[in-house]
Coordinates of C-alpha atoms in Angstrom, one line a residue:
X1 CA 37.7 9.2 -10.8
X2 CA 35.5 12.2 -10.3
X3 CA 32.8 10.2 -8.5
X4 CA 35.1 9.2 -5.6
X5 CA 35.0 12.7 -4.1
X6 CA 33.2 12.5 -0.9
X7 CA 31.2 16.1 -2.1
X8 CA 29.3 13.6 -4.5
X9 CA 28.9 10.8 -1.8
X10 CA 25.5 10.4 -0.2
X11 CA 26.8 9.7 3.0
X12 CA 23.0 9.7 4.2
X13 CA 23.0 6.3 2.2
X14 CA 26.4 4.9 3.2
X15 CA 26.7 5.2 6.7
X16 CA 23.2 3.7 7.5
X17 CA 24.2 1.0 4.8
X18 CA 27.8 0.1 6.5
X19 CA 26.3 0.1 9.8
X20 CA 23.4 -2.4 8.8
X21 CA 25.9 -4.5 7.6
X22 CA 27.7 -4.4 10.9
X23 CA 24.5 -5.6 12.4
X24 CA 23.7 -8.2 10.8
X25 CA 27.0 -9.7 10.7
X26 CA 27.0 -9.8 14.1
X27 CA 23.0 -10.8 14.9
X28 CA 23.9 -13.4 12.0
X29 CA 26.2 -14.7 14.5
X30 CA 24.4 -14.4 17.6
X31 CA 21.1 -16.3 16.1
X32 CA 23.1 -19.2 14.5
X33 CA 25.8 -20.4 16.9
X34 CA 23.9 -22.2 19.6
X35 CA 22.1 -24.2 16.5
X36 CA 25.4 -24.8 14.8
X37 CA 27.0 -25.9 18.0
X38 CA 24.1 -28.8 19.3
X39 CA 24.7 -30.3 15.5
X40 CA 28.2 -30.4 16.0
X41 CA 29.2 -28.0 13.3
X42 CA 31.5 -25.2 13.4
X43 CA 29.8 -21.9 15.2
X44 CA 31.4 -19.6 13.4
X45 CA 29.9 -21.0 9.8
X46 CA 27.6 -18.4 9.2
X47 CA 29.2 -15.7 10.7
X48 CA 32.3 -16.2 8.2
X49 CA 29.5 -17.1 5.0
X50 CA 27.8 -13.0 6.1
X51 CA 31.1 -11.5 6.2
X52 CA 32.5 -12.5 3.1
X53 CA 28.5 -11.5 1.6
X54 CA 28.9 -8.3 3.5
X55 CA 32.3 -7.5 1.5
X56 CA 31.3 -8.7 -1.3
X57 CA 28.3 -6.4 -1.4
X58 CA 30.6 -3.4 -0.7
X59 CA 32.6 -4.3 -3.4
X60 CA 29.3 -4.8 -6.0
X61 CA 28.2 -1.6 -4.5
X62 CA 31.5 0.3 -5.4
X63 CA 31.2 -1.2 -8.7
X64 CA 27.6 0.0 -9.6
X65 CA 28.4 3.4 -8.2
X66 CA 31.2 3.8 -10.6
X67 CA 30.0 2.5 -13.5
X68 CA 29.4 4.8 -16.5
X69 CA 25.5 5.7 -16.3
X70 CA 25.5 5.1 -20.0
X71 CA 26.1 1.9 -19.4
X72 CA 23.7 1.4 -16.7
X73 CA 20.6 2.9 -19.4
X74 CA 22.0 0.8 -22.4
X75 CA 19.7 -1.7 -23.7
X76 CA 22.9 -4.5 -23.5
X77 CA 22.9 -4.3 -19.7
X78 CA 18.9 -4.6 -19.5
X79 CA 19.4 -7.9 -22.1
X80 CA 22.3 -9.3 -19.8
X81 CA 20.1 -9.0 -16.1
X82 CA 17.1 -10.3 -18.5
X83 CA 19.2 -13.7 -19.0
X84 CA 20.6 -14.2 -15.7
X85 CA 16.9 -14.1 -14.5
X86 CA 14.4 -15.4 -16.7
X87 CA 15.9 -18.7 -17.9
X88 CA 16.5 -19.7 -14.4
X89 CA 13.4 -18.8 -13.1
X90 CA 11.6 -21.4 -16.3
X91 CA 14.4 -23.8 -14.8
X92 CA 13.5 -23.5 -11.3
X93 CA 9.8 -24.0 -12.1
X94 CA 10.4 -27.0 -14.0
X95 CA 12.6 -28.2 -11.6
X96 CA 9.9 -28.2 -9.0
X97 CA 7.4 -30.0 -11.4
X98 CA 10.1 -32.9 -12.1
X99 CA 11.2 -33.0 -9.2
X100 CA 9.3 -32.0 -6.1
X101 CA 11.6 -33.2 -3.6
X102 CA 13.9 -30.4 -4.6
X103 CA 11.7 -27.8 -3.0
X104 CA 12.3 -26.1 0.3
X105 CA 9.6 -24.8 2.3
X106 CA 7.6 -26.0 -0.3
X107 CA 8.9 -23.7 -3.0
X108 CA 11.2 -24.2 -5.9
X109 CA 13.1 -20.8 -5.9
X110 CA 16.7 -21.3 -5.4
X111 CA 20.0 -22.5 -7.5
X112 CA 22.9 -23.8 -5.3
X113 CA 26.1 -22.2 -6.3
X114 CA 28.3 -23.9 -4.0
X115 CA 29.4 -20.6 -2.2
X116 CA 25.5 -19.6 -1.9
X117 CA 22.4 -20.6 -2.8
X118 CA 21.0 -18.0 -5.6
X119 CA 18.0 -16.6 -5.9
X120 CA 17.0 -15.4 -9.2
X121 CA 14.2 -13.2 -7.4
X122 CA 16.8 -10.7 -6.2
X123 CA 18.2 -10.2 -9.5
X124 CA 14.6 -10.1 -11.0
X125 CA 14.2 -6.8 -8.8
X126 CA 16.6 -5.4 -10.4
X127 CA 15.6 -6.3 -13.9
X128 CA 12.5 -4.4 -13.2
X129 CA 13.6 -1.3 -12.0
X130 CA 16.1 -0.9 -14.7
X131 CA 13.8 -2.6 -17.5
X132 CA 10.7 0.0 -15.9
X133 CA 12.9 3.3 -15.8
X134 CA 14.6 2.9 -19.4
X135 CA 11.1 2.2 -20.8
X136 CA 9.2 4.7 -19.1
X137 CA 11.9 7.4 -19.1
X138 CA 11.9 7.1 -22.9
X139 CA 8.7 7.0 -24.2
X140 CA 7.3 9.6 -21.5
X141 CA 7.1 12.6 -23.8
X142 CA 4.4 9.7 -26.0
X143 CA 2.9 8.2 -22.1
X144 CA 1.9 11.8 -22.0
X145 CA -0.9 11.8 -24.1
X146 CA -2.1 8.4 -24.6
X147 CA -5.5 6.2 -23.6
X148 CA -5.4 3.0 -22.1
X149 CA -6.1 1.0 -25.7
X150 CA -2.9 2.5 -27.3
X151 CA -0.8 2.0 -24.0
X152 CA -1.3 -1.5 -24.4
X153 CA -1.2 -2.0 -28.0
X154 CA 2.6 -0.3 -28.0
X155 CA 4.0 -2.0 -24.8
X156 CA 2.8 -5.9 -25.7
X157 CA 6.2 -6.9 -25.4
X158 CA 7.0 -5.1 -21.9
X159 CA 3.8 -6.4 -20.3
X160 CA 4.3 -9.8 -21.6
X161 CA 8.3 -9.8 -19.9
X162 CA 6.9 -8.0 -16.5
X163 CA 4.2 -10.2 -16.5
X164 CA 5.8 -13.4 -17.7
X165 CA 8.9 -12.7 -15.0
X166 CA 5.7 -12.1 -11.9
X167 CA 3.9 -15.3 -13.1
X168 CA 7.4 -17.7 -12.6
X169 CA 7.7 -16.4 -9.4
X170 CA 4.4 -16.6 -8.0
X171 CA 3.9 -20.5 -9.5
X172 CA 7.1 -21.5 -7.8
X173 CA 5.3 -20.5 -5.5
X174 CA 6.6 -17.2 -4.2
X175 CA 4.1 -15.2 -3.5
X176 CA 6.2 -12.8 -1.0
X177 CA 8.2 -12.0 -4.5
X178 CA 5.8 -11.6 -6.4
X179 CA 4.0 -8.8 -4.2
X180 CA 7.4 -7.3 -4.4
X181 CA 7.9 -7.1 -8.3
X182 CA 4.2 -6.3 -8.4
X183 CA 4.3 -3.4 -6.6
X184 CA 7.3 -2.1 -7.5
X185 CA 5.9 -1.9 -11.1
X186 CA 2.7 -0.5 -9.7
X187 CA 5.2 2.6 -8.1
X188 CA 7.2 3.4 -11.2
X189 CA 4.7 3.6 -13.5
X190 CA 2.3 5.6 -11.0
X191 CA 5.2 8.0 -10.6
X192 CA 5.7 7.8 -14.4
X193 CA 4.1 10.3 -16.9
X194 CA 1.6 8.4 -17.7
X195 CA -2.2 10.7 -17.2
X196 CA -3.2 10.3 -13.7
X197 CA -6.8 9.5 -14.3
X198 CA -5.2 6.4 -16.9
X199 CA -3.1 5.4 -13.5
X200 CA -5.8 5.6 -10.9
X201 CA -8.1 3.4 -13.6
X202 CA -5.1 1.0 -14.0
X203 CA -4.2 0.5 -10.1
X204 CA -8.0 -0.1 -9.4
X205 CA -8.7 -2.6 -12.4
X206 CA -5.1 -4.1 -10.3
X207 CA -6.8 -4.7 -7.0
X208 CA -9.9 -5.7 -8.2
X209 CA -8.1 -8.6 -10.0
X210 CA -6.0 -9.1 -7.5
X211 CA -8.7 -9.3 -4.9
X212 CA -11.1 -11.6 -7.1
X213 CA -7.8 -14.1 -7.0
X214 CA -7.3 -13.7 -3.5
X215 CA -11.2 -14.5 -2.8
X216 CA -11.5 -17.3 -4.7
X217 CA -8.8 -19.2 -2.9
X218 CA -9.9 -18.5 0.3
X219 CA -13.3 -19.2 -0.8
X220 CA -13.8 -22.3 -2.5
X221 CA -10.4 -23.7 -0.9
X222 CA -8.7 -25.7 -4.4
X223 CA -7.2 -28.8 -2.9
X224 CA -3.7 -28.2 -4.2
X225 CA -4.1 -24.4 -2.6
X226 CA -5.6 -25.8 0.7
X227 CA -3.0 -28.1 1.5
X228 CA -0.4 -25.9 0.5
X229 CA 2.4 -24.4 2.7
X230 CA 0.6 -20.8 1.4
X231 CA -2.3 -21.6 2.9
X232 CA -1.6 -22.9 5.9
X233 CA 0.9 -19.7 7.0
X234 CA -2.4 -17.8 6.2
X235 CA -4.0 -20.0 8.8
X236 CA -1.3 -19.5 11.2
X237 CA -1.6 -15.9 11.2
X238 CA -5.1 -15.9 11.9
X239 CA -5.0 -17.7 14.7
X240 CA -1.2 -18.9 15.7
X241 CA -2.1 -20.0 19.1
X242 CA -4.5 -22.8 18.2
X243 CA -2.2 -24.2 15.6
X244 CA 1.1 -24.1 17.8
X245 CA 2.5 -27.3 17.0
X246 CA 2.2 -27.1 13.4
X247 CA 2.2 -24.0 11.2
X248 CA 1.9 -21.7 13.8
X249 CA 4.9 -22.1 15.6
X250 CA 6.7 -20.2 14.0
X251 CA 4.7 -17.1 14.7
X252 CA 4.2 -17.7 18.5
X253 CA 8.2 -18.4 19.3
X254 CA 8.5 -14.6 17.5
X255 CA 5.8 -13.5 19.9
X256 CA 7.7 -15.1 22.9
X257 CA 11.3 -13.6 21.4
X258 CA 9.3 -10.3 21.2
X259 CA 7.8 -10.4 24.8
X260 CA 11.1 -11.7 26.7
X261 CA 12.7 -8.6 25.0
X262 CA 11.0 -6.3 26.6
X263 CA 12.4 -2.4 26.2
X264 CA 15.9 -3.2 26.4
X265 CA 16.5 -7.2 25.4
X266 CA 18.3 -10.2 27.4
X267 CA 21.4 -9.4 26.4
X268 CA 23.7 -10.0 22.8
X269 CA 23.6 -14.0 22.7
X270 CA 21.1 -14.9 25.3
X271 CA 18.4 -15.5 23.3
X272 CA 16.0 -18.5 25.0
X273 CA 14.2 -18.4 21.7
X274 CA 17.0 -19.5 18.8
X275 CA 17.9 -22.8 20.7
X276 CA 15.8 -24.7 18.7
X277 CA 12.6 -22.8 19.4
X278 CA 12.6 -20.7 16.7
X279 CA 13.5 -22.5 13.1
X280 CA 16.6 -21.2 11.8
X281 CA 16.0 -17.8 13.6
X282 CA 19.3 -16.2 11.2
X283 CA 17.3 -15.9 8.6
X284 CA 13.4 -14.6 8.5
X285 CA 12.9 -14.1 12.0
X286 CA 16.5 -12.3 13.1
X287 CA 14.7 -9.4 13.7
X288 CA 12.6 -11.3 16.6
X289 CA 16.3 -12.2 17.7
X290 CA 16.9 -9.1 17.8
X291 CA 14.1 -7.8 19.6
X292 CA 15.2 -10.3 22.2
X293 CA 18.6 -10.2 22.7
X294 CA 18.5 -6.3 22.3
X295 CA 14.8 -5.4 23.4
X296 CA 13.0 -2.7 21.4
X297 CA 15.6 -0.2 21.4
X298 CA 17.8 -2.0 19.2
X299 CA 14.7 -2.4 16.6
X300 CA 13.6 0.3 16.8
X301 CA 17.8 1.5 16.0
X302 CA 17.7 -1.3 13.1
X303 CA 14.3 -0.1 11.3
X304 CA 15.5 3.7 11.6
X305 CA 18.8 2.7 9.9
X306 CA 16.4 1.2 6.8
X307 CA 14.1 3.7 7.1
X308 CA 17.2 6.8 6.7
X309 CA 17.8 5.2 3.2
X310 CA 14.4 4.9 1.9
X311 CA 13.3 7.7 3.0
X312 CA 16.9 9.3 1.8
X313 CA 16.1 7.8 -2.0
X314 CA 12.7 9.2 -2.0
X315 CA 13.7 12.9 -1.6
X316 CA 16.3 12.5 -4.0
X317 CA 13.9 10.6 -6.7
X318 CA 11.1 14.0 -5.7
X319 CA 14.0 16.0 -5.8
X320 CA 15.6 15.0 -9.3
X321 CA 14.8 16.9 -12.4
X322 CA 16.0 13.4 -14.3
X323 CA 12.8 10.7 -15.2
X324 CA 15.4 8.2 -15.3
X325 CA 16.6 8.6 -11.8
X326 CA 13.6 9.8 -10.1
X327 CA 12.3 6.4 -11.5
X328 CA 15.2 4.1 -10.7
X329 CA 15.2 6.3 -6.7
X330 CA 11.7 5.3 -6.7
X331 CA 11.9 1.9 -7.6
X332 CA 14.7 1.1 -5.0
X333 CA 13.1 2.6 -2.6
X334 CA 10.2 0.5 -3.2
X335 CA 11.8 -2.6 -3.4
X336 CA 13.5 -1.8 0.1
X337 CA 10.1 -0.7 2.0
X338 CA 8.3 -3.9 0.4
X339 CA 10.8 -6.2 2.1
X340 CA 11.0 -4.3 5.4
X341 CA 7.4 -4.0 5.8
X342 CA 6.6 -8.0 4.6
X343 CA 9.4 -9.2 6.7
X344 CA 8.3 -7.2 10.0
X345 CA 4.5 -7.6 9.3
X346 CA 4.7 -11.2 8.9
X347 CA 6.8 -11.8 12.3
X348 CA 4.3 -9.6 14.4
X349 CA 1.6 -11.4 12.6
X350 CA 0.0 -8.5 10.9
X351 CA 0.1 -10.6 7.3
X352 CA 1.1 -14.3 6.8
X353 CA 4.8 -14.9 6.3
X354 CA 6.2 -14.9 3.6
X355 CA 9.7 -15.6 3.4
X356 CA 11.1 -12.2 3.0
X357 CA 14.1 -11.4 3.7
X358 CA 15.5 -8.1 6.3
X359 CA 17.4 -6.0 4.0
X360 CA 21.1 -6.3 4.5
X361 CA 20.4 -8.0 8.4
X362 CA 19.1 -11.3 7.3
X363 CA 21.6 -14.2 6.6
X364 CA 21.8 -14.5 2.7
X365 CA 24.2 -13.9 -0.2
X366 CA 21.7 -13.2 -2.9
X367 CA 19.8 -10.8 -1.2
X368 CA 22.8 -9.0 0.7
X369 CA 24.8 -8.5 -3.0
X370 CA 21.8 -7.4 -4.9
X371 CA 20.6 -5.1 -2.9
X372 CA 24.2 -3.6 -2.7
X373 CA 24.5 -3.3 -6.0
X374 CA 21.1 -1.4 -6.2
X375 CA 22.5 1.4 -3.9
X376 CA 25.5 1.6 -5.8
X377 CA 23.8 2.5 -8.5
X378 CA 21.7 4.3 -6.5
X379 CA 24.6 6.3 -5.8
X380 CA 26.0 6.3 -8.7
X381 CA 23.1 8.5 -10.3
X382 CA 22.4 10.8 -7.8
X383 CA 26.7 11.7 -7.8
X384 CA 26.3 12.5 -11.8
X385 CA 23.2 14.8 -11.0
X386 CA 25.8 16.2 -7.9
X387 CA 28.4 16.8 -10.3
X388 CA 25.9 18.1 -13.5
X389 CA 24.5 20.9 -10.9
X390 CA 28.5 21.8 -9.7
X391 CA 29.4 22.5 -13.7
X392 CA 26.3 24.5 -14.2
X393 CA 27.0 26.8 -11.3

């Protein structure tokens, strides 16, 4: 039980992630109850459904933080998060093939579970930071030395699982998680010790790819990709105004959530813009709730909350004389600043939407216990480098 003393706790980590919790149990409530209420339901529904998510992450994240970080680099734990993500992702994409009705928001990306609806994204996260941190952690004294031929020659099989795992998400579609996994691959192995010239090259060849994709979709227009939900949130961020009462509207009720905000909001639950205004404002768009009911100030309090533990995992992962956990801070951290910035970009219109969740403020199970888990574990390595420097002294 050496872990549980508090000399080993990041407490920069913890109090940040309790109060975020608090938050969002509490916007959760504010954004959802009005909704609830017209429909006759019971106001309290999702403000009971992110409680019982908020202790169940607490509990996932006490569990990763003291679990034995042998276990956490063994090859069976890597094989066990592989199979509770990639079989479900092949079912969720057949799914949406056989039967399209089955999609929602025009994607095919989650498995109800009775409790919650789960999404094999969040777990796939995971997978990749683990998967990326064993693999580059143990081959780096070979990454070292090595040109771009022989680097793919010996990693086939990882490229073919990272890549695989990217292409289920992005055809579900999901193109939000797939920017996530993508660039959360792109960190770890930049921050591996793979040659820098060999990581420049690679990251370049990336965007060029990427960018040669991106332009022609948006140039030659496909007819399943123009009429696509994708494509038209693309539209709506161009120019929300003129499509107001279709895909835009989402974007201009956040801009009018935003604006009757002001510096210091209307006031906790008197938001104008979650009574039916702003589709299920809980979820994507809580922080424009937010903004509203508590004005800029309380933003600005939420996004410095997230940005204390980012920012907190980053010095630790520069900090660390360990591959593994520098990798694995890094990767987190990543994963984190990813979601934050798609999430807030795509409400203040800067890119299109995308479906991201707020970390740990947004209504959801999947997300809310994953990410937990991730800090636990988080955590949980940087206490065993605590408690490796203490014996050394």
């Amino acid at each position: 039980m050496k872990k549980l003393n508090a000399k080993l706790i990041d407490f920069w980590i913890v109090i940040p992630y309790i109060l975020l919790l608090g938050i969002g149990v509490v916007m959760v409530y504010s954004a959802s109850f009005y909704n609830n209420m017209m429909v006759g339901g019971s106001t309290t529904q999702y403000l009971v459904k992110q409680a019982i998510f908020a202790v169940i992450g607490m509990v996932l994240c006490f569990l990763g933080y003291m679990l034995k970080t042998s276990i956490l680099k063994s090859r069976g734990v890597i094989t066990i998060l592989a199979g509770i993500t990639i079989p479900v992702l092949l079912y969720l994409v057949f799914k949406g093939i056989l039967v399209p009705s089955s999609k929602v928001n025009g994607a095919s990306a989650w498995v109800n579970l009775g409790l919650f609806n789960y999404q094999p994204l969040e777990m796939a996260k995971v997978f990749f930071v683990m998967y990326l941190a064993l693999v580059l952690s143990n081959k780096r004294k070979v990454l070292m030395d090595v040109t771009f031929k022989e680097m793919l020659r010996t990693n086939v099989q990882q490229i073919v699982i990272l890549g695989g795992t990217i292409f289920l998400v992005l055809i579900q579609p999901d193109i939000g998680g797939a920017m996530v996994l993508t660039l959360i691959s792109i960190v770890m192995i930049s921050a591996s010790t793979i040659p820098s010239k060999l990581i420049i090259s690679m990251d370049v060849s990336l965007v060029a790819v990427v960018g040669m994709i991106v332009t022609f979709l948006f140039t030659f227009k496909p007819g399943h990709f123009a009429q696509s939900y994708q494509y038209q949130r693309f539209l709506a961020m161009q120019n929300p105004f003129a499509l107001e009462r279709g895909a835009g509207a989402q974007l201009v009720n956040s801009f009018y959530a935003i604006s009757n905000g002001g510096l210091f909001g209307v006031g906790l639950g008197n938001s104008i813009q979650k009574r039916g205004y702003l589709p299920e404002p809980h979820t994507d768009f809580i922080l424009a709730i937010i903004s509203e009911e508590l004005g800029v100030v309380g933003v600005v309090i939420v996004l410095l909350l997230l940005a204390t533990i980012v920012l907190r995992m980053l010095l630790v992962g520069i900090r660390s004389q360990n591959v593994y956990t520098s990798l694995v801070m890094y990767g987190v951290a990543t994963m984190m600043m990813t979601q934050i910035f798609l999430n807030v970009g795509g409400l203040l219109g800067i890119i299109p939407l995308t479906g991201v969740t707020l970390p740990f403020i947004s209504y959801g199970g999947s997300s809310m216990m994953i990410l937990s888990l991730a800090l636990g574990i988080v955590l949980n390595l940087e206490a065993e480098e605590k408690y490796d420097s203490i014996k050394l002294r």
